[in-house]
Amino acid sequence: MISKEVLDSLNKLGIALAAKPNFPIPSLPRDISDMDDEGLMDLFVQFTSWSDYLSGARAIAVINEREAERLVTNREADEFLNQWKGGSADRIALVKAKVASEPEVADAKYDLDTKYAFRKLLETRADDVERNSQVVSRELTRRTSGISGIRSRKDSFRI
């Protein structure tokens, strides 16, 4: 797989994708304002860890899907050349149908569809985690930019 080769190349450069966190993806509490500051920051770190991991997993899924697309294209081309006997445009439609029904082509298309579905589901989960991380970030910002923060900034600009 190309993604394995790419990961090996990145590792040789000292660049690694984020490791899978050793805790489950957290849930966002219904009322985040009830959390204490330490719990909120821990939740933010958990979401960020999962977001980092899922970003790398998404990239791998995209690479694998592209590889599967290329395999489908190559198998279709090979079969088309094997099936083609020359002739009129009407025959092209028949050859295309024969190519599509070849087991190797059908298997490659099934593999592509599976990789596409995996990527879409992974993207959905990655987007969920990112949105939840943004909610936690906004709550952290709200807490740190209260009235006392505004007063201290105004006081620092007095002449």
GROMACS .gro file of C-alpha atoms in nm:
model
  159
    1MET     CA    1   0.000   0.000   0.000
    2ILE     CA    2   0.117   0.348  -0.082
    3SER     CA    3   0.012   0.483   0.258
    4LYS     CA    4   0.256   0.242   0.427
    5GLU     CA    5   0.539   0.360   0.201
    6VAL     CA    6   0.452   0.723   0.270
    7LEU     CA    7   0.438   0.666   0.646
    8ASP     CA    8   0.776   0.491   0.633
    9SER     CA    9   0.920   0.789   0.443
   10LEU     CA   10   0.778   1.033   0.697
   11ASN     CA   11   0.918   0.828   0.984
   12LYS     CA   12   1.264   0.838   0.823
   13LEU     CA   13   1.237   1.218   0.828
   14GLY     CA   14   1.139   1.210   1.194
   15ILE     CA   15   0.782   1.311   1.120
   16ALA     CA   16   0.515   1.090   1.270
   17LEU     CA   17   0.140   1.112   1.265
   18ALA     CA   18  -0.028   1.145   1.602
   19ALA     CA   19  -0.067   0.818   1.788
   20LYS     CA   20  -0.411   0.686   1.876
   21PRO     CA   21  -0.507   0.819   2.220
   22ASN     CA   22  -0.530   0.554   2.491
   23PHE     CA   23  -0.873   0.677   2.598
   24PRO     CA   24  -1.208   0.674   2.417
   25ILE     CA   25  -1.341   0.975   2.229
   26PRO     CA   26  -1.506   1.183   2.500
   27SER     CA   27  -1.864   1.300   2.496
   28LEU     CA   28  -1.952   1.665   2.517
   29PRO     CA   29  -2.147   1.737   2.837
   30ARG     CA   30  -2.495   1.879   2.790
   31ASP     CA   31  -2.409   2.187   3.000
   32ILE     CA   32  -2.042   2.257   2.958
   33SER     CA   33  -2.060   2.561   3.185
   34ASP     CA   34  -2.107   2.328   3.484
   35MET     CA   35  -1.754   2.187   3.443
   36ASP     CA   36  -1.470   2.318   3.656
   37ASP     CA   37  -1.170   2.476   3.481
   38GLU     CA   38  -0.943   2.172   3.520
   39GLY     CA   39  -1.206   1.934   3.385
   40LEU     CA   40  -1.277   2.166   3.095
   41MET     CA   41  -0.909   2.190   3.004
   42ASP     CA   42  -0.872   1.811   3.029
   43LEU     CA   43  -1.172   1.769   2.798
   44PHE     CA   44  -1.013   2.012   2.550
   45VAL     CA   45  -0.688   1.814   2.556
   46GLN     CA   46  -0.879   1.490   2.495
   47PHE     CA   47  -1.068   1.633   2.198
   48THR     CA   48  -0.747   1.783   2.058
   49SER     CA   49  -0.565   1.450   2.089
   50TRP     CA   50  -0.842   1.271   1.904
   51SER     CA   51  -0.862   1.546   1.642
   52ASP     CA   52  -0.488   1.514   1.575
   53TYR     CA   53  -0.514   1.136   1.543
   54LEU     CA   54  -0.823   1.145   1.321
   55SER     CA   55  -0.663   1.401   1.089
   56GLY     CA   56  -0.382   1.157   1.014
   57ALA     CA   57  -0.623   0.866   0.980
   58ARG     CA   58  -0.831   1.070   0.736
   59ALA     CA   59  -0.523   1.143   0.525
   60ILE     CA   60  -0.438   0.773   0.513
   61ALA     CA   61  -0.797   0.691   0.413
   62VAL     CA   62  -0.782   0.943   0.128
   63ILE     CA   63  -0.452   0.797   0.005
   64ASN     CA   64  -0.594   0.442   0.021
   65GLU     CA   65  -0.907   0.550  -0.166
   66ARG     CA   66  -0.701   0.710  -0.441
   67GLU     CA   67  -0.494   0.394  -0.471
   68ALA     CA   68  -0.815   0.191  -0.507
   69GLU     CA   69  -0.940   0.431  -0.777
   70ARG     CA   70  -0.620   0.381  -0.972
   71LEU     CA   71  -0.656   0.002  -0.943
   72VAL     CA   72  -1.011   0.018  -1.082
   73THR     CA   73  -0.893   0.233  -1.374
   74ASN     CA   74  -0.604  -0.004  -1.450
   75ARG     CA   75  -0.817  -0.317  -1.428
   76GLU     CA   76  -1.085  -0.165  -1.650
   77ALA     CA   77  -0.823  -0.064  -1.907
   78ASP     CA   78  -0.664  -0.411  -1.904
   79GLU     CA   79  -1.001  -0.580  -1.947
   80PHE     CA   80  -1.107  -0.337  -2.217
   81LEU     CA   81  -0.794  -0.423  -2.415
   82ASN     CA   82  -0.856  -0.795  -2.359
   83GLN     CA   83  -1.221  -0.772  -2.468
   84TRP     CA   84  -1.183  -0.530  -2.759
   85LYS     CA   85  -1.189  -0.693  -3.100
   86GLY     CA   86  -1.229  -0.374  -3.305
   87GLY     CA   87  -1.552  -0.267  -3.464
   88SER     CA   88  -1.833  -0.015  -3.453
   89ALA     CA   89  -1.937   0.220  -3.173
   90ASP     CA   90  -2.220  -0.021  -3.084
   91ARG     CA   91  -1.958  -0.277  -2.990
   92ILE     CA   92  -1.792  -0.034  -2.743
   93ALA     CA   93  -2.100  -0.037  -2.521
   94LEU     CA   94  -2.099  -0.417  -2.522
   95VAL     CA   95  -1.728  -0.433  -2.436
   96LYS     CA   96  -1.778  -0.182  -2.153
   97ALA     CA   97  -2.055  -0.402  -2.012
   98LYS     CA   98  -1.832  -0.709  -2.034
   99VAL     CA   99  -1.547  -0.522  -1.865
  100ALA     CA  100  -1.773  -0.410  -1.580
  101SER     CA  101  -1.887  -0.767  -1.522
  102GLU     CA  102  -1.536  -0.914  -1.499
  103PRO     CA  103  -1.469  -1.041  -1.144
  104GLU     CA  104  -1.136  -0.856  -1.108
  105VAL     CA  105  -1.300  -0.528  -1.207
  106ALA     CA  106  -1.602  -0.588  -0.986
  107ASP     CA  107  -1.377  -0.677  -0.691
  108ALA     CA  108  -1.168  -0.363  -0.744
  109LYS     CA  109  -1.485  -0.149  -0.755
  110TYR     CA  110  -1.614  -0.312  -0.437
  111ASP     CA  111  -1.280  -0.238  -0.267
  112LEU     CA  112  -1.301   0.123  -0.387
  113ASP     CA  113  -1.657   0.157  -0.257
  114THR     CA  114  -1.549   0.014   0.079
  115LYS     CA  115  -1.258   0.257   0.107
  116TYR     CA  116  -1.484   0.545   0.005
  117ALA     CA  117  -1.741   0.451   0.271
  118PHE     CA  118  -1.468   0.418   0.535
  119ARG     CA  119  -1.328   0.761   0.448
  120LYS     CA  120  -1.671   0.924   0.459
  121LEU     CA  121  -1.752   0.774   0.800
  122LEU     CA  122  -1.408   0.866   0.933
  123GLU     CA  123  -1.451   1.223   0.807
  124THR     CA  124  -1.789   1.243   0.979
  125ARG     CA  125  -1.641   1.135   1.311
  126ALA     CA  126  -1.338   1.363   1.269
  127ASP     CA  127  -1.570   1.657   1.198
  128ASP     CA  128  -1.775   1.572   1.510
  129VAL     CA  129  -1.463   1.571   1.727
  130GLU     CA  130  -1.341   1.898   1.575
  131ARG     CA  131  -1.677   2.069   1.637
  132ASN     CA  132  -1.682   1.947   1.997
  133SER     CA  133  -1.327   2.073   2.043
  134GLN     CA  134  -1.438   2.414   1.916
  135VAL     CA  135  -1.725   2.422   2.166
  136VAL     CA  136  -1.483   2.353   2.451
  137SER     CA  137  -1.242   2.613   2.315
  138ARG     CA  138  -1.517   2.874   2.305
  139GLU     CA  139  -1.608   2.799   2.667
  140LEU     CA  140  -1.243   2.833   2.769
  141THR     CA  141  -1.224   3.164   2.585
  142ARG     CA  142  -1.546   3.284   2.749
  143ARG     CA  143  -1.408   3.206   3.092
  144THR     CA  144  -1.074   3.376   3.032
  145SER     CA  145  -1.212   3.689   2.869
  146GLY     CA  146  -1.454   3.794   3.139
  147ILE     CA  147  -1.504   4.142   3.281
  148SER     CA  148  -1.189   4.125   3.494
  149GLY     CA  149  -0.985   4.058   3.179
  150ILE     CA  150  -1.134   4.363   3.009
  151ARG     CA  151  -1.063   4.586   3.310
  152SER     CA  152  -0.702   4.475   3.333
  153ARG     CA  153  -0.648   4.542   2.961
  154LYS     CA  154  -0.805   4.887   2.987
  155ASP     CA  155  -0.591   4.969   3.292
  156SER     CA  156  -0.271   4.874   3.109
  157PHE     CA  157  -0.334   5.141   2.844
  158ARG     CA  158  -0.388   5.432   3.085
  159ILE     CA  159  -0.146   5.718   3.058
   0.00000   0.00000   0.00000
